[in-house]
């Protein structure tokens, strides 16, 4: 180590010692530890983040105006004994396998990879339920999402138009395993994402068109939003387009619930 | 304070996050201060931002082992990003500020350290981060490269340029033909 390196190291360590002493003095004066101040700030930021997501994810899911008819169609066509998922707060599902596995062509999000964000206490009232799966949104903001802030430069399979990255918070009832798969008709222009912070990083691998959401087993202590597992997901869609996504609410389900994802002009892009 | 706050950190599902913040906050804040031109408010803001993002990924972070290296990497990257955004701000003068209480009250070594720290703060963000990781965190070149997400060669070149700049500003006896550090040219 040469002279300038020694001096630099000494300068940094001396500064660190001085800051440390100043910090201790400040803590003694205020009676509050640095970590407590930091945690309070982090809580504030996290609440703000969740509120923003709540608003943004609204339509992340679906334009309900579009989705409701789709669910109604399911209601009309469901076989006797099969209750449409959207009306089941606690669907009957088979017990989860000890080690959940991803359905073919999907990426697994299990209990261990949940996000556990904090939603408003009344989140269910503003959410669209499809079987054990709750698509969280903020009703006052309508059914469109604000894709602007997440509109990272991402490569879209269908061409040069800049896609929007939708935010999608999903809650899945404990004990359930649901599968979301993009319908083949929409696979050329629509992508599901395993997150929404950095769309490019979180996009699904080539050849993978869906997500297996294996919730925590029944009996798991309630999370911040109740007896549900919390996932931050996303999707990538060109403005004005609609995409069809099939949702199998349990491993035993033979018929999917069909959801339509869209990104309306209002609220998108800015 | 909300019920959630009283119950623990947001939802109370990751109690170890609080433990981590309690144990590591002082070290991380020091690192943030060095990376952000010793501006305390900016350093705290940066650290809160990084820790909030870490909290969101907490299960994944702790699954991969000790969280501190990961959070440190997030902090360095965030500081570099922020430094780039603020690059257009006016540069701070590098000569000792005789009006400053620190410089006025202390002489010699303290003034030299102050000058070095201000020269460090004036470096481009990546160069600054390399020096902080190498000489404050005592990371090897390979470890620094891993944190910075670049090659060892890049770390070497960035460190070399940064040290050359510091030598220009603060003087040095690094020339092997010259004397000890005590003989270094000081402003």
PDB file of C-alpha atoms in Angstrom, chain A:
ATOM      1  CA  UNK A   1       0.000   0.000   0.000  1.00  0.00           C
ATOM      2  CA  UNK A   2       1.471   3.328  -0.999  1.00  0.00           C
ATOM      3  CA  UNK A   3       1.302   6.744   0.552  1.00  0.00           C
ATOM      4  CA  UNK A   4      -1.884   8.018  -0.987  1.00  0.00           C
ATOM      5  CA  UNK A   5      -3.668   4.760  -0.236  1.00  0.00           C
ATOM      6  CA  UNK A   6      -2.552   4.857   3.402  1.00  0.00           C
ATOM      7  CA  UNK A   7      -3.628   8.456   3.767  1.00  0.00           C
ATOM      8  CA  UNK A   8      -6.953   7.818   2.125  1.00  0.00           C
ATOM      9  CA  UNK A   9      -7.636   4.818   4.332  1.00  0.00           C
ATOM     10  CA  UNK A  10      -6.693   6.810   7.431  1.00  0.00           C
ATOM     11  CA  UNK A  11      -8.899   9.689   6.344  1.00  0.00           C
ATOM     12  CA  UNK A  12     -11.918   7.460   5.808  1.00  0.00           C
ATOM     13  CA  UNK A  13     -11.502   5.602   9.064  1.00  0.00           C
ATOM     14  CA  UNK A  14     -10.981   8.823  10.980  1.00  0.00           C
ATOM     15  CA  UNK A  15     -14.132  10.236   9.439  1.00  0.00           C
ATOM     16  CA  UNK A  16     -16.026   7.066  10.317  1.00  0.00           C
ATOM     17  CA  UNK A  17     -14.898   7.319  13.924  1.00  0.00           C
ATOM     18  CA  UNK A  18     -15.915  10.945  14.073  1.00  0.00           C
ATOM     19  CA  UNK A  19     -19.355  10.230  12.601  1.00  0.00           C
ATOM     20  CA  UNK A  20     -19.766   7.352  14.984  1.00  0.00           C
ATOM     21  CA  UNK A  21     -18.992   9.589  17.954  1.00  0.00           C
ATOM     22  CA  UNK A  22     -21.357  12.256  16.629  1.00  0.00           C
ATOM     23  CA  UNK A  23     -24.027   9.625  16.179  1.00  0.00           C
ATOM     24  CA  UNK A  24     -23.641   8.361  19.724  1.00  0.00           C
ATOM     25  CA  UNK A  25     -23.848  11.892  21.008  1.00  0.00           C
ATOM     26  CA  UNK A  26     -26.966  12.581  18.954  1.00  0.00           C
ATOM     27  CA  UNK A  27     -28.561   9.367  20.196  1.00  0.00           C
ATOM     28  CA  UNK A  28     -27.864  10.336  23.778  1.00  0.00           C
ATOM     29  CA  UNK A  29     -29.384  13.753  23.227  1.00  0.00           C
ATOM     30  CA  UNK A  30     -32.489  12.513  21.482  1.00  0.00           C
ATOM     31  CA  UNK A  31     -32.825   9.199  23.291  1.00  0.00           C
ATOM     32  CA  UNK A  32     -33.503   7.524  19.967  1.00  0.00           C
ATOM     33  CA  UNK A  33     -31.280   4.948  18.335  1.00  0.00           C
ATOM     34  CA  UNK A  34     -30.218   5.282  14.724  1.00  0.00           C
ATOM     35  CA  UNK A  35     -31.865   1.987  13.885  1.00  0.00           C
ATOM     36  CA  UNK A  36     -35.184   3.163  15.309  1.00  0.00           C
ATOM     37  CA  UNK A  37     -35.059   6.306  13.193  1.00  0.00           C
ATOM     38  CA  UNK A  38     -34.148   4.261  10.154  1.00  0.00           C
ATOM     39  CA  UNK A  39     -36.891   1.717  10.721  1.00  0.00           C
ATOM     40  CA  UNK A  40     -39.462   4.458  11.102  1.00  0.00           C
ATOM     41  CA  UNK A  41     -38.330   5.943   7.794  1.00  0.00           C
ATOM     42  CA  UNK A  42     -38.391   2.563   6.109  1.00  0.00           C
ATOM     43  CA  UNK A  43     -41.931   1.934   7.369  1.00  0.00           C
ATOM     44  CA  UNK A  44     -43.086   5.248   5.959  1.00  0.00           C
ATOM     45  CA  UNK A  45     -41.512   4.497   2.623  1.00  0.00           C
ATOM     46  CA  UNK A  46     -42.947   1.014   2.515  1.00  0.00           C
ATOM     47  CA  UNK A  47     -46.454   2.230   3.269  1.00  0.00           C
ATOM     48  CA  UNK A  48     -46.097   4.831   0.541  1.00  0.00           C
ATOM     49  CA  UNK A  49     -44.866   2.167  -1.834  1.00  0.00           C
ATOM     50  CA  UNK A  50     -47.777  -0.114  -1.063  1.00  0.00           C
ATOM     51  CA  UNK A  51     -50.291   2.684  -1.447  1.00  0.00           C
ATOM     52  CA  UNK A  52     -48.804   3.562  -4.813  1.00  0.00           C
ATOM     53  CA  UNK A  53     -48.976  -0.032  -5.870  1.00  0.00           C
ATOM     54  CA  UNK A  54     -52.507  -0.379  -4.661  1.00  0.00           C
ATOM     55  CA  UNK A  55     -53.475   2.448  -6.946  1.00  0.00           C
ATOM     56  CA  UNK A  56     -51.318   1.306  -9.771  1.00  0.00           C
ATOM     57  CA  UNK A  57     -52.288  -2.307  -9.722  1.00  0.00           C
ATOM     58  CA  UNK A  58     -55.902  -1.654 -10.207  1.00  0.00           C
ATOM     59  CA  UNK A  59     -56.206  -2.613 -13.572  1.00  0.00           C
ATOM     60  CA  UNK A  60     -53.141  -4.225 -13.599  1.00  0.00           C
ATOM     61  CA  UNK A  61     -55.428  -7.004 -13.398  1.00  0.00           C
ATOM     62  CA  UNK A  62     -58.203  -6.456 -15.670  1.00  0.00           C
ATOM     63  CA  UNK A  63     -60.629  -3.946 -16.819  1.00  0.00           C
ATOM     64  CA  UNK A  64     -63.440  -5.258 -14.773  1.00  0.00           C
ATOM     65  CA  UNK A  65     -65.821  -4.096 -17.376  1.00  0.00           C
ATOM     66  CA  UNK A  66     -64.187  -6.695 -19.533  1.00  0.00           C
ATOM     67  CA  UNK A  67     -63.486  -9.308 -16.948  1.00  0.00           C
ATOM     68  CA  UNK A  68     -66.926  -9.434 -15.431  1.00  0.00           C
ATOM     69  CA  UNK A  69     -68.553 -10.589 -18.629  1.00  0.00           C
ATOM     70  CA  UNK A  70     -65.893 -13.225 -18.929  1.00  0.00           C
ATOM     71  CA  UNK A  71     -66.601 -14.454 -15.437  1.00  0.00           C
ATOM     72  CA  UNK A  72     -70.297 -14.249 -16.050  1.00  0.00           C
ATOM     73  CA  UNK A  73     -69.752 -16.433 -19.032  1.00  0.00           C
ATOM     74  CA  UNK A  74     -68.015 -18.933 -16.792  1.00  0.00           C
ATOM     75  CA  UNK A  75     -70.934 -18.741 -14.426  1.00  0.00           C
ATOM     76  CA  UNK A  76     -73.355 -19.560 -17.168  1.00  0.00           C
ATOM     77  CA  UNK A  77     -71.304 -22.368 -18.596  1.00  0.00           C
ATOM     78  CA  UNK A  78     -69.974 -23.933 -15.422  1.00  0.00           C
ATOM     79  CA  UNK A  79     -71.045 -27.498 -14.842  1.00  0.00           C
ATOM     80  CA  UNK A  80     -73.411 -28.204 -11.984  1.00  0.00           C
ATOM     81  CA  UNK A  81     -71.491 -28.173  -8.724  1.00  0.00           C
ATOM     82  CA  UNK A  82     -68.723 -25.956  -9.972  1.00  0.00           C
ATOM     83  CA  UNK A  83     -69.016 -22.550  -8.408  1.00  0.00           C
ATOM     84  CA  UNK A  84     -67.442 -19.682 -10.252  1.00  0.00           C
ATOM     85  CA  UNK A  85     -64.318 -18.735  -8.472  1.00  0.00           C
ATOM     86  CA  UNK A  86     -64.940 -15.043  -8.251  1.00  0.00           C
ATOM     87  CA  UNK A  87     -67.562 -15.602  -5.612  1.00  0.00           C
ATOM     88  CA  UNK A  88     -65.664 -17.930  -3.373  1.00  0.00           C
ATOM     89  CA  UNK A  89     -63.769 -16.261  -0.595  1.00  0.00           C
ATOM     90  CA  UNK A  90     -62.299 -19.557   0.559  1.00  0.00           C
ATOM     91  CA  UNK A  91     -62.337 -22.026  -2.253  1.00  0.00           C
ATOM     92  CA  UNK A  92     -62.066 -25.700  -1.672  1.00  0.00           C
ATOM     93  CA  UNK A  93     -58.768 -26.816  -3.002  1.00  0.00           C
ATOM     94  CA  UNK A  94     -56.772 -29.903  -2.621  1.00  0.00           C
ATOM     95  CA  UNK A  95     -54.097 -29.943   0.033  1.00  0.00           C
ATOM     96  CA  UNK A  96     -50.855 -28.599  -1.286  1.00  0.00           C
ATOM     97  CA  UNK A  97     -48.127 -31.032  -2.027  1.00  0.00           C
ATOM     98  CA  UNK A  98     -45.265 -30.907   0.455  1.00  0.00           C
ATOM     99  CA  UNK A  99     -42.998 -29.547  -2.251  1.00  0.00           C
ATOM    100  CA  UNK A 100     -45.015 -27.662  -4.803  1.00  0.00           C
ATOM    101  CA  UNK A 101     -43.903 -27.992  -8.365  1.00  0.00           C
ATOM    102  CA  UNK A 102     -44.496 -25.740 -11.304  1.00  0.00           C
ATOM    103  CA  UNK A 103     -46.958 -26.863 -13.893  1.00  0.00           C
ATOM    104  CA  UNK A 104     -45.382 -27.496 -17.247  1.00  0.00           C
ATOM    105  CA  UNK A 105     -44.439 -24.280 -19.016  1.00  0.00           C
ATOM    106  CA  UNK A 106     -44.761 -22.127 -15.906  1.00  0.00           C
ATOM    107  CA  UNK A 107     -42.537 -20.564 -13.293  1.00  0.00           C
ATOM    108  CA  UNK A 108     -43.163 -21.470  -9.675  1.00  0.00           C
ATOM    109  CA  UNK A 109     -43.795 -18.828  -7.040  1.00  0.00           C
ATOM    110  CA  UNK A 110     -44.184 -20.559  -3.739  1.00  0.00           C
ATOM    111  CA  UNK A 111     -44.600 -19.663  -0.108  1.00  0.00           C
ATOM    112  CA  UNK A 112     -40.900 -18.968   0.246  1.00  0.00           C
ATOM    113  CA  UNK A 113     -40.852 -16.453  -2.571  1.00  0.00           C
ATOM    114  CA  UNK A 114     -43.829 -14.432  -1.421  1.00  0.00           C
ATOM    115  CA  UNK A 115     -43.498 -10.687  -0.982  1.00  0.00           C
ATOM    116  CA  UNK A 116     -45.646 -10.108   2.106  1.00  0.00           C
ATOM    117  CA  UNK A 117     -46.384  -6.497   1.408  1.00  0.00           C
ATOM    118  CA  UNK A 118     -48.895  -4.692   3.573  1.00  0.00           C
ATOM    119  CA  UNK A 119     -52.197  -3.830   1.888  1.00  0.00           C
ATOM    120  CA  UNK A 120     -54.998  -1.667   3.239  1.00  0.00           C
ATOM    121  CA  UNK A 121     -57.171  -3.637   5.653  1.00  0.00           C
ATOM    122  CA  UNK A 122     -60.140  -3.514   3.271  1.00  0.00           C
ATOM    123  CA  UNK A 123     -58.188  -4.786   0.296  1.00  0.00           C
ATOM    124  CA  UNK A 124     -60.650  -7.579  -0.435  1.00  0.00           C
ATOM    125  CA  UNK A 125     -63.501  -5.170  -1.068  1.00  0.00           C
ATOM    126  CA  UNK A 126     -61.617  -3.601  -3.925  1.00  0.00           C
ATOM    127  CA  UNK A 127     -60.229  -6.781  -5.389  1.00  0.00           C
ATOM    128  CA  UNK A 128     -61.327  -9.140  -8.058  1.00  0.00           C
ATOM    129  CA  UNK A 129     -61.471 -12.721  -6.856  1.00  0.00           C
ATOM    130  CA  UNK A 130     -61.070 -15.633  -9.173  1.00  0.00           C
ATOM    131  CA  UNK A 131     -61.174 -18.801  -7.164  1.00  0.00           C
ATOM    132  CA  UNK A 132     -58.488 -18.622  -4.494  1.00  0.00           C
ATOM    133  CA  UNK A 133     -56.749 -15.842  -6.353  1.00  0.00           C
ATOM    134  CA  UNK A 134     -57.344 -12.203  -5.535  1.00  0.00           C
ATOM    135  CA  UNK A 135     -56.243  -9.551  -7.993  1.00  0.00           C
ATOM    136  CA  UNK A 136     -55.734  -6.503  -5.871  1.00  0.00           C
ATOM    137  CA  UNK A 137     -56.629  -3.080  -7.155  1.00  0.00           C
ATOM    138  CA  UNK A 138     -57.792   0.237  -5.947  1.00  0.00           C
ATOM    139  CA  UNK A 139     -61.389   0.818  -6.958  1.00  0.00           C
ATOM    140  CA  UNK A 140     -61.358   4.640  -6.816  1.00  0.00           C
ATOM    141  CA  UNK A 141     -58.736   4.645  -9.500  1.00  0.00           C
ATOM    142  CA  UNK A 142     -60.877   2.693 -11.887  1.00  0.00           C
ATOM    143  CA  UNK A 143     -59.654  -0.300 -13.681  1.00  0.00           C
ATOM    144  CA  UNK A 144     -56.604   0.936 -15.392  1.00  0.00           C
ATOM    145  CA  UNK A 145     -53.106   1.058 -14.134  1.00  0.00           C
ATOM    146  CA  UNK A 146     -50.462   3.676 -14.265  1.00  0.00           C
ATOM    147  CA  UNK A 147     -47.806   1.971 -16.267  1.00  0.00           C
ATOM    148  CA  UNK A 148     -45.718   5.043 -16.762  1.00  0.00           C
ATOM    149  CA  UNK A 149     -43.475   4.798 -13.796  1.00  0.00           C
ATOM    150  CA  UNK A 150     -42.647   1.210 -14.562  1.00  0.00           C
ATOM    151  CA  UNK A 151     -42.360   1.632 -18.278  1.00  0.00           C
ATOM    152  CA  UNK A 152     -38.790   0.548 -18.579  1.00  0.00           C
ATOM    153  CA  UNK A 153     -37.307  -0.043 -21.999  1.00  0.00           C
ATOM    154  CA  UNK A 154     -38.228  -3.616 -22.521  1.00  0.00           C
ATOM    155  CA  UNK A 155     -38.078  -5.748 -25.595  1.00  0.00           C
ATOM    156  CA  UNK A 156     -41.513  -6.651 -26.755  1.00  0.00           C
ATOM    157  CA  UNK A 157     -42.000  -9.619 -29.032  1.00  0.00           C
ATOM    158  CA  UNK A 158     -44.498  -8.029 -31.316  1.00  0.00           C
ATOM    159  CA  UNK A 159     -42.650  -5.031 -32.648  1.00  0.00           C
ATOM    160  CA  UNK A 160     -41.340  -1.599 -32.023  1.00  0.00           C
ATOM    161  CA  UNK A 161     -44.182  -0.039 -30.070  1.00  0.00           C
ATOM    162  CA  UNK A 162     -43.221   0.626 -26.492  1.00  0.00           C
ATOM    163  CA  UNK A 163     -45.113  -1.724 -24.216  1.00  0.00           C
ATOM    164  CA  UNK A 164     -46.373  -0.763 -20.816  1.00  0.00           C
ATOM    165  CA  UNK A 165     -45.499  -2.746 -17.796  1.00  0.00           C
ATOM    166  CA  UNK A 166     -48.490  -3.396 -15.629  1.00  0.00           C
ATOM    167  CA  UNK A 167     -48.366  -3.890 -11.916  1.00  0.00           C
ATOM    168  CA  UNK A 168     -50.222  -6.865 -10.522  1.00  0.00           C
ATOM    169  CA  UNK A 169     -50.519  -7.666  -6.847  1.00  0.00           C
ATOM    170  CA  UNK A 170     -52.016 -11.096  -6.325  1.00  0.00           C
ATOM    171  CA  UNK A 171     -53.148 -12.726  -3.097  1.00  0.00           C
ATOM    172  CA  UNK A 172     -53.707 -16.477  -3.036  1.00  0.00           C
ATOM    173  CA  UNK A 173     -55.620 -18.185  -0.243  1.00  0.00           C
ATOM    174  CA  UNK A 174     -53.537 -20.429   1.963  1.00  0.00           C
ATOM    175  CA  UNK A 175     -53.576 -24.018   0.817  1.00  0.00           C
ATOM    176  CA  UNK A 176     -54.323 -23.242  -2.811  1.00  0.00           C
ATOM    177  CA  UNK A 177     -52.219 -23.714  -5.880  1.00  0.00           C
ATOM    178  CA  UNK A 178     -53.333 -21.753  -8.890  1.00  0.00           C
ATOM    179  CA  UNK A 179     -51.911 -21.624 -12.381  1.00  0.00           C
ATOM    180  CA  UNK A 180     -51.957 -18.591 -14.656  1.00  0.00           C
ATOM    181  CA  UNK A 181     -51.120 -19.220 -18.301  1.00  0.00           C
ATOM    182  CA  UNK A 182     -51.267 -16.887 -21.228  1.00  0.00           C
ATOM    183  CA  UNK A 183     -53.729 -18.150 -23.779  1.00  0.00           C
ATOM    184  CA  UNK A 184     -51.985 -19.293 -26.978  1.00  0.00           C
ATOM    185  CA  UNK A 185     -53.893 -16.620 -28.900  1.00  0.00           C
ATOM    186  CA  UNK A 186     -52.201 -13.892 -26.870  1.00  0.00           C
ATOM    187  CA  UNK A 187     -48.744 -15.314 -26.506  1.00  0.00           C
ATOM    188  CA  UNK A 188     -47.308 -13.415 -29.457  1.00  0.00           C
ATOM    189  CA  UNK A 189     -47.856  -9.995 -27.896  1.00  0.00           C
ATOM    190  CA  UNK A 190     -48.319 -10.452 -24.175  1.00  0.00           C
ATOM    191  CA  UNK A 191     -46.031 -11.462 -21.355  1.00  0.00           C
ATOM    192  CA  UNK A 192     -46.556 -12.206 -17.698  1.00  0.00           C
ATOM    193  CA  UNK A 193     -43.769 -10.993 -15.433  1.00  0.00           C
ATOM    194  CA  UNK A 194     -42.556 -12.446 -12.178  1.00  0.00           C
ATOM    195  CA  UNK A 195     -42.224  -8.963 -10.725  1.00  0.00           C
ATOM    196  CA  UNK A 196     -42.651  -5.366 -11.679  1.00  0.00           C
ATOM    197  CA  UNK A 197     -39.638  -3.465 -10.409  1.00  0.00           C
ATOM    198  CA  UNK A 198     -37.487  -4.199 -13.395  1.00  0.00           C
ATOM    199  CA  UNK A 199     -39.511  -5.657 -16.155  1.00  0.00           C
ATOM    200  CA  UNK A 200     -36.565  -6.785 -18.171  1.00  0.00           C
ATOM    201  CA  UNK A 201     -35.108  -8.749 -15.317  1.00  0.00           C
ATOM    202  CA  UNK A 202     -38.326 -10.360 -14.301  1.00  0.00           C
ATOM    203  CA  UNK A 203     -39.769 -11.446 -17.595  1.00  0.00           C
ATOM    204  CA  UNK A 204     -40.381 -15.118 -18.029  1.00  0.00           C
ATOM    205  CA  UNK A 205     -37.943 -17.301 -19.864  1.00  0.00           C
ATOM    206  CA  UNK A 206     -38.541 -18.150 -23.483  1.00  0.00           C
ATOM    207  CA  UNK A 207     -41.034 -20.932 -23.766  1.00  0.00           C
ATOM    208  CA  UNK A 208     -42.524 -20.213 -20.364  1.00  0.00           C
ATOM    209  CA  UNK A 209     -45.922 -18.626 -20.580  1.00  0.00           C
ATOM    210  CA  UNK A 210     -47.323 -18.797 -17.096  1.00  0.00           C
ATOM    211  CA  UNK A 211     -46.981 -18.834 -13.363  1.00  0.00           C
ATOM    212  CA  UNK A 212     -47.749 -21.491 -10.799  1.00  0.00           C
ATOM    213  CA  UNK A 213     -48.736 -19.761  -7.588  1.00  0.00           C
ATOM    214  CA  UNK A 214     -48.367 -22.248  -4.770  1.00  0.00           C
ATOM    215  CA  UNK A 215     -49.655 -20.512  -1.669  1.00  0.00           C
ATOM    216  CA  UNK A 216     -48.475 -21.296   1.832  1.00  0.00           C
ATOM    217  CA  UNK A 217     -50.139 -24.349   3.367  1.00  0.00           C
ATOM    218  CA  UNK A 218     -53.220 -24.063   5.513  1.00  0.00           C
ATOM    219  CA  UNK A 219     -52.261 -23.558   9.130  1.00  0.00           C
ATOM    220  CA  UNK A 220     -49.568 -21.024   8.268  1.00  0.00           C
ATOM    221  CA  UNK A 221     -49.819 -18.027  10.613  1.00  0.00           C
ATOM    222  CA  UNK A 222     -51.676 -15.140   9.040  1.00  0.00           C
ATOM    223  CA  UNK A 223     -49.577 -12.774   6.982  1.00  0.00           C
ATOM    224  CA  UNK A 224     -49.996  -9.005   6.851  1.00  0.00           C
ATOM    225  CA  UNK A 225     -53.098  -9.371   4.692  1.00  0.00           C
ATOM    226  CA  UNK A 226     -54.692 -12.361   6.386  1.00  0.00           C
ATOM    227  CA  UNK A 227     -54.665 -16.008   5.408  1.00  0.00           C
ATOM    228  CA  UNK A 228     -53.322 -15.332   1.959  1.00  0.00           C
ATOM    229  CA  UNK A 229     -49.934 -15.398   0.287  1.00  0.00           C
ATOM    230  CA  UNK A 230     -48.847 -12.174  -1.328  1.00  0.00           C
ATOM    231  CA  UNK A 231     -47.128 -11.972  -4.713  1.00  0.00           C
ATOM    232  CA  UNK A 232     -45.926  -8.951  -6.609  1.00  0.00           C
ATOM    233  CA  UNK A 233     -46.261  -9.772 -10.279  1.00  0.00           C
ATOM    234  CA  UNK A 234     -46.626  -7.877 -13.483  1.00  0.00           C
ATOM    235  CA  UNK A 235     -47.377  -8.034 -17.138  1.00  0.00           C
ATOM    236  CA  UNK A 236     -46.250  -6.407 -20.335  1.00  0.00           C
ATOM    237  CA  UNK A 237     -48.785  -5.235 -22.852  1.00  0.00           C
ATOM    238  CA  UNK A 238     -49.009  -2.772 -25.671  1.00  0.00           C
ATOM    239  CA  UNK A 239     -51.419   0.068 -24.966  1.00  0.00           C
ATOM    240  CA  UNK A 240     -54.868  -0.607 -26.278  1.00  0.00           C
ATOM    241  CA  UNK A 241     -54.334  -4.326 -26.666  1.00  0.00           C
ATOM    242  CA  UNK A 242     -56.116  -7.016 -24.756  1.00  0.00           C
ATOM    243  CA  UNK A 243     -54.770 -10.370 -23.763  1.00  0.00           C
ATOM    244  CA  UNK A 244     -56.398 -13.542 -22.622  1.00  0.00           C
ATOM    245  CA  UNK A 245     -55.052 -15.371 -19.591  1.00  0.00           C
ATOM    246  CA  UNK A 246     -56.343 -18.679 -18.323  1.00  0.00           C
ATOM    247  CA  UNK A 247     -56.485 -19.277 -14.619  1.00  0.00           C
ATOM    248  CA  UNK A 248     -56.765 -22.759 -13.136  1.00  0.00           C
ATOM    249  CA  UNK A 249     -57.828 -22.153  -9.545  1.00  0.00           C
ATOM    250  CA  UNK A 250     -56.606 -25.518  -8.298  1.00  0.00           C
ATOM    251  CA  UNK A 251     -54.643 -28.483  -9.441  1.00  0.00           C
ATOM    252  CA  UNK A 252     -57.901 -30.384  -9.795  1.00  0.00           C
ATOM    253  CA  UNK A 253     -59.609 -27.800 -11.986  1.00  0.00           C
ATOM    254  CA  UNK A 254     -60.187 -28.964 -15.516  1.00  0.00           C
ATOM    255  CA  UNK A 255     -61.656 -25.765 -16.909  1.00  0.00           C
ATOM    256  CA  UNK A 256     -59.842 -22.479 -16.572  1.00  0.00           C
ATOM    257  CA  UNK A 257     -61.321 -19.152 -15.653  1.00  0.00           C
ATOM    258  CA  UNK A 258     -60.616 -16.793 -18.490  1.00  0.00           C
ATOM    259  CA  UNK A 259     -59.297 -13.347 -17.609  1.00  0.00           C
ATOM    260  CA  UNK A 260     -58.780 -10.475 -19.975  1.00  0.00           C
ATOM    261  CA  UNK A 261     -55.868  -8.186 -19.318  1.00  0.00           C
ATOM    262  CA  UNK A 262     -55.887  -4.755 -20.801  1.00  0.00           C
ATOM    263  CA  UNK A 263     -54.324  -1.400 -20.494  1.00  0.00           C
ATOM    264  CA  UNK A 264     -56.738   1.438 -21.056  1.00  0.00           C
ATOM    265  CA  UNK A 265     -55.733   4.821 -22.273  1.00  0.00           C
ATOM    266  CA  UNK A 266     -56.845   6.513 -19.065  1.00  0.00           C
ATOM    267  CA  UNK A 267     -54.114   6.322 -16.510  1.00  0.00           C
ATOM    268  CA  UNK A 268     -51.613   4.571 -18.660  1.00  0.00           C
ATOM    269  CA  UNK A 269     -48.370   5.893 -19.860  1.00  0.00           C
ATOM    270  CA  UNK A 270     -48.016   9.052 -17.868  1.00  0.00           C
TER     271      UNK A 270
END
